[in-house]
Structures are given as C-alpha cells and as structure tokens.
mmCIF file of C-alpha atoms in Angstrom:
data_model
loop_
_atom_site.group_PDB
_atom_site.id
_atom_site.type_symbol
_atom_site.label_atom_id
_atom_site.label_comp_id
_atom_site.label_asym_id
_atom_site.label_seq_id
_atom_site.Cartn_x
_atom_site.Cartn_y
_atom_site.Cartn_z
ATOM 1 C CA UNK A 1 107.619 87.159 76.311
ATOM 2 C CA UNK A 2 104.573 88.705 77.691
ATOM 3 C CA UNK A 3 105.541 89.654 80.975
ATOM 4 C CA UNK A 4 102.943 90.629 83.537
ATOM 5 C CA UNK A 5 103.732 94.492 83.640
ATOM 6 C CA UNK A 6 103.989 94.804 87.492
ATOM 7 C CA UNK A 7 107.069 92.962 86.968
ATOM 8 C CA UNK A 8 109.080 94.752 85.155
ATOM 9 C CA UNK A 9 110.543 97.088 87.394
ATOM 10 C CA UNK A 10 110.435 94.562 90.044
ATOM 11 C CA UNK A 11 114.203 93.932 91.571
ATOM 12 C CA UNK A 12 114.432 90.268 93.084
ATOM 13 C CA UNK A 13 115.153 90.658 96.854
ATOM 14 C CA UNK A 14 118.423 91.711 98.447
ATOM 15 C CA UNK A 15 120.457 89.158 100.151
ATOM 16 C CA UNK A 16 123.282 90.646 102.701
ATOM 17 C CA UNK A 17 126.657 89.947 101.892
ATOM 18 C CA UNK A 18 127.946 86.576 102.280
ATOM 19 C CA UNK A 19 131.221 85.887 104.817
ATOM 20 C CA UNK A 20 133.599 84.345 101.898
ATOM 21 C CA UNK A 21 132.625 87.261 99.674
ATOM 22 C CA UNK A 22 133.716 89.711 102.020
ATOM 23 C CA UNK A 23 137.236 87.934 102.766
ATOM 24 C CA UNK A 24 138.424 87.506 99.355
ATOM 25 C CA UNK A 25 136.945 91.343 98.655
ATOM 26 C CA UNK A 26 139.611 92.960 101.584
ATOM 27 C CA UNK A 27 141.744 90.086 102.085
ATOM 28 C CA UNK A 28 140.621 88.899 105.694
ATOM 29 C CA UNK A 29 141.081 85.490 107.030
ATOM 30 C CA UNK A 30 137.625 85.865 109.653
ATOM 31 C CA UNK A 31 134.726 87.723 108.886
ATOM 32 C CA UNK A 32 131.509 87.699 111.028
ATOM 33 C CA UNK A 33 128.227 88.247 110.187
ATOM 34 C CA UNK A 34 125.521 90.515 111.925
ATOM 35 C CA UNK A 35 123.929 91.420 108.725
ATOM 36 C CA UNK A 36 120.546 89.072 108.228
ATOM 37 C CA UNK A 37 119.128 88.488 112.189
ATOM 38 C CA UNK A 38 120.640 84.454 112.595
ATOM 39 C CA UNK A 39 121.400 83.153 115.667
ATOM 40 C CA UNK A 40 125.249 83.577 117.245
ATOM 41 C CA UNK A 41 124.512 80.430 119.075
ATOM 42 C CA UNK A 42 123.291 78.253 116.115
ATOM 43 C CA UNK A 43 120.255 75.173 116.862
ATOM 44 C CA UNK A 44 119.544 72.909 120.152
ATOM 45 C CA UNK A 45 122.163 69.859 120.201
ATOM 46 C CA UNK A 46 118.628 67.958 119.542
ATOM 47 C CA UNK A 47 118.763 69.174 116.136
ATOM 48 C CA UNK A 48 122.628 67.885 115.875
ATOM 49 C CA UNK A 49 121.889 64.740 117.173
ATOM 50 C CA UNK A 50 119.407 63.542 115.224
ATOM 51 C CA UNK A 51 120.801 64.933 112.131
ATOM 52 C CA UNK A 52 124.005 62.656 113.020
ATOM 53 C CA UNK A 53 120.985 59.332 113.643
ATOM 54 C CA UNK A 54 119.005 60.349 110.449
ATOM 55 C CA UNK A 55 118.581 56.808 108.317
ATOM 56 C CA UNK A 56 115.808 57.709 106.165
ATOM 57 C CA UNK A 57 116.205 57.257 102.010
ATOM 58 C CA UNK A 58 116.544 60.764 100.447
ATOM 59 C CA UNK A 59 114.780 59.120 97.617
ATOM 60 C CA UNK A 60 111.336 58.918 99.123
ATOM 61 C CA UNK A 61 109.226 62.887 99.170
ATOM 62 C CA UNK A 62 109.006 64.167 102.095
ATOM 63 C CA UNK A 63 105.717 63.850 104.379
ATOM 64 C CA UNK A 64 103.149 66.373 102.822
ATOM 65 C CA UNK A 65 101.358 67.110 105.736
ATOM 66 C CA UNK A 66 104.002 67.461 107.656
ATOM 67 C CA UNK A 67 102.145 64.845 110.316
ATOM 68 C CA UNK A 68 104.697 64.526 113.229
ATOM 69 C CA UNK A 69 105.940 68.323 113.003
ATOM 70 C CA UNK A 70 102.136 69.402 113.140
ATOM 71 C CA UNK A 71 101.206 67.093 116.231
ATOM 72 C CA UNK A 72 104.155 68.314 118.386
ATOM 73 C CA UNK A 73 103.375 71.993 117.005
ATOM 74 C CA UNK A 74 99.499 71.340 117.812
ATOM 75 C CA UNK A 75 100.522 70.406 121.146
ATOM 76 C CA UNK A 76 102.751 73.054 121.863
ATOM 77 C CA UNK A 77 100.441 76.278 121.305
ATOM 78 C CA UNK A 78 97.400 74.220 122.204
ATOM 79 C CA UNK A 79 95.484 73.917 119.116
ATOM 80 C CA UNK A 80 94.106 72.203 116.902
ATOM 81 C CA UNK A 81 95.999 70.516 113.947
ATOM 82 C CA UNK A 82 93.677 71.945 111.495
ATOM 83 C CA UNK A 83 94.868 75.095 112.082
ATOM 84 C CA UNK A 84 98.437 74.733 111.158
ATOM 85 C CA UNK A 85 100.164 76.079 107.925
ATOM 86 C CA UNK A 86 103.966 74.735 107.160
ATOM 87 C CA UNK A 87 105.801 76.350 104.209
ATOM 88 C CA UNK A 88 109.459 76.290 103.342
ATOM 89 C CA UNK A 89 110.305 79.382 105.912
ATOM 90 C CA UNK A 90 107.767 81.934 106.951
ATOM 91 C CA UNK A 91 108.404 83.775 103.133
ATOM 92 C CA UNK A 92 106.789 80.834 101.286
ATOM 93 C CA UNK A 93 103.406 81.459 103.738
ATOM 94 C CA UNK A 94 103.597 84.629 102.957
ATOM 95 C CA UNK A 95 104.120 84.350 99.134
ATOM 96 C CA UNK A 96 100.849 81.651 99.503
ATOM 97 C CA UNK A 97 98.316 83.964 101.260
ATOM 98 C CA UNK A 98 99.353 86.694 98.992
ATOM 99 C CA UNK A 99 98.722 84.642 96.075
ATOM 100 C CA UNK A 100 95.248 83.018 97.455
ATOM 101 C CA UNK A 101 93.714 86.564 98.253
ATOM 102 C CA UNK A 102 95.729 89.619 96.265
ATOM 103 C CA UNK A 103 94.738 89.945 92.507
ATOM 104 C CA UNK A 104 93.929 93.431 90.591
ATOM 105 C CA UNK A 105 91.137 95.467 92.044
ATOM 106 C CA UNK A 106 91.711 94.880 95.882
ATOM 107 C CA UNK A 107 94.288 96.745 97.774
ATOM 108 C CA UNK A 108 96.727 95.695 100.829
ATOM 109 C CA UNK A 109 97.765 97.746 103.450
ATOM 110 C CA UNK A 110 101.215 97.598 105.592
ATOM 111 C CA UNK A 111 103.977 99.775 107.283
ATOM 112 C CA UNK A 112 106.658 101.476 106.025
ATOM 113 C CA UNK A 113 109.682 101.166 106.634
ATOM 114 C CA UNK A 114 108.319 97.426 107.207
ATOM 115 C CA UNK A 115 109.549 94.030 106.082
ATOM 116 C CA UNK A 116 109.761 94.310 102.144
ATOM 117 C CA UNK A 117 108.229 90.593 100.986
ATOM 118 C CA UNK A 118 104.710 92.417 101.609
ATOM 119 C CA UNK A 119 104.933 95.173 98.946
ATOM 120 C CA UNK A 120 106.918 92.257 96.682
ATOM 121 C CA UNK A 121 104.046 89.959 96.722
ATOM 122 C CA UNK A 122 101.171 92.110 96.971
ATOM 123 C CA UNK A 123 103.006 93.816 93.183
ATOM 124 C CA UNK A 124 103.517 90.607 91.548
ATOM 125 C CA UNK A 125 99.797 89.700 92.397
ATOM 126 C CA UNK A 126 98.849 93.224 90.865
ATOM 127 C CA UNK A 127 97.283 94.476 94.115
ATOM 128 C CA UNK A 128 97.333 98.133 95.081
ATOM 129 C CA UNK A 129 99.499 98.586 98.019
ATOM 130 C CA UNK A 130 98.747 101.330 100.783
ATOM 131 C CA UNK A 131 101.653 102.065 102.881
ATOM 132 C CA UNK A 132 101.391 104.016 105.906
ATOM 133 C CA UNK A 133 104.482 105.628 107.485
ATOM 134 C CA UNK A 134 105.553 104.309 111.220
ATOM 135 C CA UNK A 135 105.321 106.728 113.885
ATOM 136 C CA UNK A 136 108.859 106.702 116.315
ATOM 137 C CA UNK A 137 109.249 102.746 114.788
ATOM 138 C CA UNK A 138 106.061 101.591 115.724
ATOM 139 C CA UNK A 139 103.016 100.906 113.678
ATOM 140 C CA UNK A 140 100.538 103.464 113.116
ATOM 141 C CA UNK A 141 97.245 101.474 113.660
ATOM 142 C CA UNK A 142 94.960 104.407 113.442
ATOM 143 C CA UNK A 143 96.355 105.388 110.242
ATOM 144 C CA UNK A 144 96.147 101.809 108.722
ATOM 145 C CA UNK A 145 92.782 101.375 109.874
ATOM 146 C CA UNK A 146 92.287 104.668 108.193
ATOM 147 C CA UNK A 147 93.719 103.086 104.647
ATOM 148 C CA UNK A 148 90.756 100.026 105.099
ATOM 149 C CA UNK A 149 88.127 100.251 102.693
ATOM 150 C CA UNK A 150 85.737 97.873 100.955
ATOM 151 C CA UNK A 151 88.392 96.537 98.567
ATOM 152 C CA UNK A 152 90.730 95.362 101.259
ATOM 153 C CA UNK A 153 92.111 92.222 101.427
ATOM 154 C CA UNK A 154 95.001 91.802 103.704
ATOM 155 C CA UNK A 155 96.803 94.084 106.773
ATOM 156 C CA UNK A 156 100.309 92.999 107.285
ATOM 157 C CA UNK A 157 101.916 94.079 110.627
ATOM 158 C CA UNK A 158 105.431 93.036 111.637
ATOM 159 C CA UNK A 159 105.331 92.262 115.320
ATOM 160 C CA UNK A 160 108.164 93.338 116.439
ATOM 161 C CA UNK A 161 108.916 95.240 113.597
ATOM 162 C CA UNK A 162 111.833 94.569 110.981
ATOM 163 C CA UNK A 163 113.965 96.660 110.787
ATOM 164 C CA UNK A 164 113.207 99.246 113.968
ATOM 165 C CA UNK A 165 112.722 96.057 116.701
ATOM 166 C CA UNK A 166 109.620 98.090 118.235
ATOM 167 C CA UNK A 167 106.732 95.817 119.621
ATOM 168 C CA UNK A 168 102.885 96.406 119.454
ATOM 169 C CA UNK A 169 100.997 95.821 123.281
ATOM 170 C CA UNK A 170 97.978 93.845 123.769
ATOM 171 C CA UNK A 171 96.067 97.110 124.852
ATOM 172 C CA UNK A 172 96.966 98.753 121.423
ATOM 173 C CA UNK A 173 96.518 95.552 119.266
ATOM 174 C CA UNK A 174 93.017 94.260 120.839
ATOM 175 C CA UNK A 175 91.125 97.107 120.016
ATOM 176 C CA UNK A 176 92.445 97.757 116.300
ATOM 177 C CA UNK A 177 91.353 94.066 115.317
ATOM 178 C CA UNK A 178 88.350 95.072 116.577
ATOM 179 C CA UNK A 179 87.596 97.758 114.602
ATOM 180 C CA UNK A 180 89.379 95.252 110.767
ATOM 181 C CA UNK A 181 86.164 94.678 108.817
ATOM 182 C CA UNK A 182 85.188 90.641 108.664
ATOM 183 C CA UNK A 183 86.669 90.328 105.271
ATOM 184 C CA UNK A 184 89.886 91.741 105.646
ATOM 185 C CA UNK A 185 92.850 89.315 106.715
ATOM 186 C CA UNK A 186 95.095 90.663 109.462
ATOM 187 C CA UNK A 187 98.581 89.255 109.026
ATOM 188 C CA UNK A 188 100.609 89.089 112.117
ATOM 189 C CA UNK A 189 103.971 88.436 110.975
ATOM 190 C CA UNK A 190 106.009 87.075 114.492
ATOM 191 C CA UNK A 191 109.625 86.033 113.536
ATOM 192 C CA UNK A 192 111.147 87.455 116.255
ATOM 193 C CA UNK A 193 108.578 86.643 118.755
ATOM 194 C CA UNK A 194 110.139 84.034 120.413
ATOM 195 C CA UNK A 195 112.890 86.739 120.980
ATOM 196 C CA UNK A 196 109.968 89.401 122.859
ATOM 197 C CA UNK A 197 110.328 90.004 126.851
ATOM 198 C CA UNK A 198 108.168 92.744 127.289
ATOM 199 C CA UNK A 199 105.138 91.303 129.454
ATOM 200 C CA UNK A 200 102.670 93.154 127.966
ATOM 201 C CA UNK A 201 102.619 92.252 124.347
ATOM 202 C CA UNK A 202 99.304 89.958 123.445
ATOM 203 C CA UNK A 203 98.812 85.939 123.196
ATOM 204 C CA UNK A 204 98.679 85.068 119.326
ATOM 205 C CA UNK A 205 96.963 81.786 120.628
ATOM 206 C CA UNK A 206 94.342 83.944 122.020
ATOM 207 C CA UNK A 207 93.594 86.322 119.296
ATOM 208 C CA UNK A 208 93.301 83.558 117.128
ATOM 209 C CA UNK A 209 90.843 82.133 118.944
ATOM 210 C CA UNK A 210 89.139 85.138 119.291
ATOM 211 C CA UNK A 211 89.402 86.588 115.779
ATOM 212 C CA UNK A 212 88.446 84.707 112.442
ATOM 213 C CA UNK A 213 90.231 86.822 110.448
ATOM 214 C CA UNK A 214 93.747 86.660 112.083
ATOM 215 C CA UNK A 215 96.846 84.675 110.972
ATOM 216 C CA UNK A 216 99.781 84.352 112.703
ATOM 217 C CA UNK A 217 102.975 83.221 110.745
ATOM 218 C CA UNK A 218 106.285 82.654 113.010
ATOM 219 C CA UNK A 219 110.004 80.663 111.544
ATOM 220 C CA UNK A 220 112.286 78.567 112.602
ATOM 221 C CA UNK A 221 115.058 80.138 110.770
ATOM 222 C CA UNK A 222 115.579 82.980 114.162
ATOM 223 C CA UNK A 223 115.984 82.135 117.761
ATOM 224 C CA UNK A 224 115.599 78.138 116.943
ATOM 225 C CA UNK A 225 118.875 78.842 114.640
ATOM 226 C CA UNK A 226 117.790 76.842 111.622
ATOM 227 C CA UNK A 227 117.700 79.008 108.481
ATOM 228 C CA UNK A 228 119.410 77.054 106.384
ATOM 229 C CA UNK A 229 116.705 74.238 107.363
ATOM 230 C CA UNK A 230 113.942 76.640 105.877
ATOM 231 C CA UNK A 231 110.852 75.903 107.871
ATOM 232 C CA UNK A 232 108.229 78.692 108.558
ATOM 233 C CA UNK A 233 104.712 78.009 109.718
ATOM 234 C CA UNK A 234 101.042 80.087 110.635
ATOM 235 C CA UNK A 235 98.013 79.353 112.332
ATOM 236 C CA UNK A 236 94.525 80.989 112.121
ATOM 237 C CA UNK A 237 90.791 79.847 112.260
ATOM 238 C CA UNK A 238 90.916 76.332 110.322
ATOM 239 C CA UNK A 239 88.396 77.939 107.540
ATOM 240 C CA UNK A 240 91.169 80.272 106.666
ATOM 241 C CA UNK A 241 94.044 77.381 106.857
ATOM 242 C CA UNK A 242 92.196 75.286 104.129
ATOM 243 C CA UNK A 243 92.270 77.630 101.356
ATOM 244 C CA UNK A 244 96.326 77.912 101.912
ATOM 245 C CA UNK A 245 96.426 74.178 102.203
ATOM 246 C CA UNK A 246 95.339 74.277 98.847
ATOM 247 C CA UNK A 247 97.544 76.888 97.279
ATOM 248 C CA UNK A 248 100.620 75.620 98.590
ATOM 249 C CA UNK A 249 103.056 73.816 96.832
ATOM 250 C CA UNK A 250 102.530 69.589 97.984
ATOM 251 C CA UNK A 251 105.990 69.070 99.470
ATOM 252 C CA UNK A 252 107.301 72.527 100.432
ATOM 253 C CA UNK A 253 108.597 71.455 104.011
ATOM 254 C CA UNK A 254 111.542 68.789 103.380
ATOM 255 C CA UNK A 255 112.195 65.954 105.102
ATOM 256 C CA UNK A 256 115.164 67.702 107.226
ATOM 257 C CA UNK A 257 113.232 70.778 108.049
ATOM 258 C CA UNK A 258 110.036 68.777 109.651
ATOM 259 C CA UNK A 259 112.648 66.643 111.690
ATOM 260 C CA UNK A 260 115.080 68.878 113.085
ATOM 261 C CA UNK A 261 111.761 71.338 113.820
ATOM 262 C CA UNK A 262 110.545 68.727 116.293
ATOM 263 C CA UNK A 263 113.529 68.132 117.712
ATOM 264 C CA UNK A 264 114.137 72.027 118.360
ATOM 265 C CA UNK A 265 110.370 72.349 120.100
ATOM 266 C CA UNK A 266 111.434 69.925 122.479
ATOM 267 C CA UNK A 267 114.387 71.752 123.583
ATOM 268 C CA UNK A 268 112.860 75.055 125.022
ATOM 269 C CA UNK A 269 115.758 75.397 127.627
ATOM 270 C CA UNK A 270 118.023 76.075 124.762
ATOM 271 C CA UNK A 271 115.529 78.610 123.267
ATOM 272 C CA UNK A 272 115.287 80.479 126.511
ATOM 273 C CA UNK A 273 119.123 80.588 127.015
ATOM 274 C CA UNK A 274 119.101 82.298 123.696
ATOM 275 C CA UNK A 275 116.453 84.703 124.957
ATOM 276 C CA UNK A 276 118.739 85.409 127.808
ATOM 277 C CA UNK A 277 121.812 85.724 125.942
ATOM 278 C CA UNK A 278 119.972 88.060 123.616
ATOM 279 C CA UNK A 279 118.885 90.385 126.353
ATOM 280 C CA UNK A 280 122.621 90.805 127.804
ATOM 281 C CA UNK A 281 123.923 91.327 124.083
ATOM 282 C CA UNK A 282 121.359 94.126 123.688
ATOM 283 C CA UNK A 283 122.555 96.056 126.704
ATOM 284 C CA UNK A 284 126.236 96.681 125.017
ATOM 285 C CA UNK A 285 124.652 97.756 121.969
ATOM 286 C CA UNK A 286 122.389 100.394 124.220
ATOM 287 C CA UNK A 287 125.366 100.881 126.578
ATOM 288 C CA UNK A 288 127.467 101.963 123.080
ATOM 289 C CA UNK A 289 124.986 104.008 121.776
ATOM 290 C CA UNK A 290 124.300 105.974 125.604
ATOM 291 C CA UNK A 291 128.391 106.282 125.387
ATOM 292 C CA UNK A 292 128.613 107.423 121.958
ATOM 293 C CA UNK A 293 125.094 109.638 122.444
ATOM 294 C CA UNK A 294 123.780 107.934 119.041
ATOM 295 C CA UNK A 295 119.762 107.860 118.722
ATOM 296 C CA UNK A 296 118.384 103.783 118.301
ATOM 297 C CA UNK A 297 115.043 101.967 119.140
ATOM 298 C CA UNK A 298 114.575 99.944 121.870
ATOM 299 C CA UNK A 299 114.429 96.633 120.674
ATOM 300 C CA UNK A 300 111.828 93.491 121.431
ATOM 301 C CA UNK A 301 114.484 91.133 118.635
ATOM 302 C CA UNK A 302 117.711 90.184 118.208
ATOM 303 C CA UNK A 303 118.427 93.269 115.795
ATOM 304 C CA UNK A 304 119.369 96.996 116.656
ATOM 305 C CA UNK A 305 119.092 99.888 114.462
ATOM 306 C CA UNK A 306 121.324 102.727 115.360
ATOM 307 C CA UNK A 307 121.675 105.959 113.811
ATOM 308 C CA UNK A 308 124.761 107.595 113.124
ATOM 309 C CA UNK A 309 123.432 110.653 111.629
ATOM 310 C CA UNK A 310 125.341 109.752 108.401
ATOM 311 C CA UNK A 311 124.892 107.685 105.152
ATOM 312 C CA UNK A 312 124.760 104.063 106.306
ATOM 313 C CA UNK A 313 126.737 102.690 103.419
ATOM 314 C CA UNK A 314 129.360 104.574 104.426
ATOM 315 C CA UNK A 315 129.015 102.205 108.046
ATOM 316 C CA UNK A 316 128.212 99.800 106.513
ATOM 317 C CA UNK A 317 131.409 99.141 104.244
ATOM 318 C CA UNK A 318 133.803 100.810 106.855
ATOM 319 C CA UNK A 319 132.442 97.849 109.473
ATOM 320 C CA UNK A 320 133.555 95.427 106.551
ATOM 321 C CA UNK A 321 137.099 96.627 106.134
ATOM 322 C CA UNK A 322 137.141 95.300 109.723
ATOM 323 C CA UNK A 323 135.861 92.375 108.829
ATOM 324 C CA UNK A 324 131.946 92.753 110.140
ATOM 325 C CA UNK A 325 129.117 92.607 107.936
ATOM 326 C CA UNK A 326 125.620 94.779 108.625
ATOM 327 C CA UNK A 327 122.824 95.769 107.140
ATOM 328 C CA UNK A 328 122.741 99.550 105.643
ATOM 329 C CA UNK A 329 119.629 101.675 106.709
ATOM 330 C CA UNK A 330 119.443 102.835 102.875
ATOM 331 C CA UNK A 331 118.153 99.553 102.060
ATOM 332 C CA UNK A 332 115.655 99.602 104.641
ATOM 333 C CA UNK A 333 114.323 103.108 104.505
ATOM 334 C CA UNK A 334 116.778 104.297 107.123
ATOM 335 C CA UNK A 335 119.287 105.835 105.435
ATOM 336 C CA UNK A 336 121.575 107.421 108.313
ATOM 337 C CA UNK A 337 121.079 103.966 110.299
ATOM 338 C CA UNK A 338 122.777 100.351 109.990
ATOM 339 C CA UNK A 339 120.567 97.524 111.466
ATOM 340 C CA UNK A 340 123.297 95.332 113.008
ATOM 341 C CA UNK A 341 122.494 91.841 114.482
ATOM 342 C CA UNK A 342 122.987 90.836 118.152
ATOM 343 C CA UNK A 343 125.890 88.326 118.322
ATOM 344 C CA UNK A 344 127.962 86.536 121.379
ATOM 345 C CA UNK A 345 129.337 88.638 123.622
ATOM 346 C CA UNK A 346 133.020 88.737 121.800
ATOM 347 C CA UNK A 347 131.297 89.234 118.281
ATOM 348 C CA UNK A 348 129.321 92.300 120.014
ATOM 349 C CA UNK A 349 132.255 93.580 121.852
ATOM 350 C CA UNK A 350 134.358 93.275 118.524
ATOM 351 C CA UNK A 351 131.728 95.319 116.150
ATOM 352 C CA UNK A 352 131.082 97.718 118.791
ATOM 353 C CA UNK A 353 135.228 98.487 118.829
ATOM 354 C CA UNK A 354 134.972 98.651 114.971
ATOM 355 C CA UNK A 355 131.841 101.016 115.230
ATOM 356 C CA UNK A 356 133.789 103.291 117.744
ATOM 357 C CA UNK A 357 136.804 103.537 115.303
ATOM 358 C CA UNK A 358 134.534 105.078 112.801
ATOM 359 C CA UNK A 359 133.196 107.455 115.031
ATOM 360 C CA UNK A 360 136.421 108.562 116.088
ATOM 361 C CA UNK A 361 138.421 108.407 112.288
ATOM 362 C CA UNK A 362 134.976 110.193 111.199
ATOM 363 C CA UNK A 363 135.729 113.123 113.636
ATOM 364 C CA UNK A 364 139.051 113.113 112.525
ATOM 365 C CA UNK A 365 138.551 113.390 109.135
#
C-alpha cells in the first residue's frame, strides 16, 4: 500500500474506558463514569418524548440540509441560515475545515496541552503544526500570534480549554483577532460553552459578525446530553460556510440527531438547570482539593483537573478498583493530574471518598 507517510506513526484517538469493561476487569457490579465530559443528568425529556412519537421510515436518508434543525438554530443565535455548518458531532467540522484548508506547505497553529483532534487532522492533511505551550492553563495569545506567518492557515483555540477548563475574556480575545492576518482562519472551538458563567467571556454571535475570518464550532454531545446522538455544528461569515458545505460528507447529520437537536433547543430550562447543577458539583471538587491542599484550575466546564503531584495512572487505575473511571493527565500532557468529570452530587461525593482513600493509603504506604 502506499500510505501517505504522515500516517504512519499516527495512533487513532484514545477512547476512555468503557463502564462494562471496567466491571468484568475488577469484578464490580456498578461502575460510573467521569472519564469523557457527558452529562450526569442525560438530555431534556423533549428529546425522550419525541424519540418515544418518532414514525418516520428509517429507510428514507436523512434531510441533507438539515432544514428544520438549521431554522430553529438560525433563530436561536440570531443569524442567518447561511451561516450554519452541521456535521456528525463537532469532530466531523473539525475533520472538514481541516481538510478544505490544511495541505503541505501551510502551517497551523494551536495550544498545547490542547484538545488533540487539531494536531490529528492538521498531520493527516500534511500541514506543519506550531504548538505553543499554555501559560497557568490558559492560552498564550501573544505567543500564537507570534507563530503567524504568511503560510498560515488556521488558529485553533479551545474556549474553555480541554483539558485545564480555563476560559479566554472578551478583553483578551478582541484584540488578538485583531491583530490574525485576513487569510488566516481563527477556530473557536466552544463545547463547553454552554457550561461558561463567568460574565466576562465574549459573544461568539458578535465576533462573527464582526470578523470574516472566525468560526465558531459548539456540540450537542455536552451540556444538551446527547453524545451518542452525534450532532456538532459552526457558524462563521456565510463565504466561509460554503466551502465546508461542499467538503462535507451529503448526509452526515442523521435523521435522530437533527430531531432530538430541536427538541433540546427548545428546552433551555433544562440546559440551565444543568448549568446550575454543574456549578454546585464544582464547589466539592474545589472544596476537596482546598481540604486535601492539591493544586487544580479553576474551571469555566464540567471537567476538573487536579494534581496530585504523582503519576496519574497510578489515580487513575486506583479510582477504578473503586469502581470510578477518569481520565489520566499522561494522556493529556499532565502527567501528575487526572481530569475527572463533574457528576451528580452522590457520583461527586462517591469519587471524591475514593480520591481521599488514595491520598491517605498513598501516605501510608
């Protein structure tokens, strides 16, 4: 086979651990999982309801513009329909712009630690990727506006960032577009967005509107609870859009991701009860951590990496002998840390026991 050589050392992408793995592996009869950022408290009864109603045949494709998913979306951030982008989950959107700009001889530039589909796709399109280190979590702007030059195509920036939870402000993100050349693509990735209560982050909506170059891309698989649905989408100036529209695959949204999506946008009372329930569940983690005088960032998602000054594997499978699955730092270029998901209150309160047991059999041994 003649492989394209960027490839070859490429390792497909991680998955965490799934729940009946980890029962038959120590013998448990419940597991819970805080590994991969879902939501404790699952989708809107909307989404359940019409799931139960749904009469449609599955032999027909689903709708390729997505046309009743895009009005309500439209309607929703107040925009245009023209400058919507669906894709099966926010990954597919980004796998299409990376495809419809990145090729050999232009370069990409991103975080690190950062979400790792950037560096995947930007490889596999033979880009050169410029990584530039965060500063205390966050984003260093000045030092990615640093890495810009003539053969840039795309700046991706994780807002809030995966895996550290830390949130770029409208006073630091306004002037950095400002100073992104025309022809460079910023890429404001906002899964956890819907989870941000810090009032002084920016309006996507706005920056949009203000700058051609910017594209927002946001899920459904987070706070709205419907991963398994796969439905991501992005919006931008609609001379962007077009050119994604056409490198997309023709039905990547099926016909029961568009359907429960509009039925989860019209339940925002459910998404801000999540919000709120996400807040509280933060506060034990931070409480824990103040208790057990462990470092962590401040987070603006439903996620919380906390350092235990020791290798995170070794957290990581001591928190699934008690049935809890995380996510190791090592994987995420935190190697002391374990990124743990915010759950219900009993799931927190249960993970947080399991975490002090560590400390404690750790100071023991």
């Amino acid at each position: 086979m003649k492989w394209k050589k960027q490839i070859l050392d490429l390792e497909p992408y991680q998955p965490g651990r799934t729940i009946e793995a980890v029962k038959k592996e120590f013998n448990l009869e419940k597991v819970t999982k805080l590994a991969s950022n879902e939501n404790p408290f699952g989708c809107s009864p909307l989404v359940k309801e019409w799931l139960k109603n749904f009469d449609r045949s599955f032999a027909l494709y689903p709708d390729g513009y997505a046309t009743e998913l895009r009005k309500e979306m439209a309607k929703r951030l107040n925009i245009e329909e023209n400058q919507l982008l669906f894709g099966n989950g926010s990954d597919n959107i980004l796998q299409v712009v990376s495809s419809t700009i990145l090729e050999p001889g232009k370069n990409t530039v991103m975080a690190v630690p950062t979400f790792s589909q950037y560096r995947h796709n930007a490889v596999i399109a033979g880009a050169e990727v410029r990584e530039v280190p965060l500063i205390n979590g966050a984003h260093d702007l000045d030092g990615m506006l640093a890495a810009i030059d003539e053969n840039t195509a795309i700046v991706w920036i994780c807002n809030p960032n995966n895996p550290t939870g830390v949130y770029i402000t409208e006073d630091e993100m306004i002037p950095f577009l400002k100073k992104v050349p025309d022809h460079v693509l910023v890429v404001l990735d906002e899964a956890y967005r819907e989870y941000v209560v810090a009032d002084d982050i920016y309006d996507a909506v706005s920056l949009v509107k203000t700058f051609k170059n910017v594209l927002v891309t946001r899920t459904f698989s987070k706070i709205y609870g419907m991963a398994s649905f796969r439905v991501g989408y992005a919006f931008g100036h609609p001379d962007i859009i077009k050119y994604f529209n056409a490198v997309r695959e023709p039905f990547n949204v099926n016909t029961f991701g568009q359907g429960a999506a509009v039925q989860a946008l019209r339940d925002q009372e459910f998404i801000e009860e999540c919000r709120k329930k996400n807040r509280q569940g933060l506060e034990q983690f931070y409480e824990f951590c103040r208790q057990e005088k462990l470092n962590y960032f401040p987070s603006q998602t439903n996620f919380i990496l906390i350092d235990f000054g020791c290798n995170g594997d070794d957290v990581f499978h001591y928190l699934m002998t008690k049935g809890y699955i995380v996510r190791s730092g090592n994987a995420l270029g935190f190697p002391t840390s374990v990124r743990v998901t915010v759950g219900s209150k009993e799931q927190n309160e249960g993970v947080i026991e399991a975490m002090r047991s560590f400390i404690k059999e750790r100071a023991i041994g």
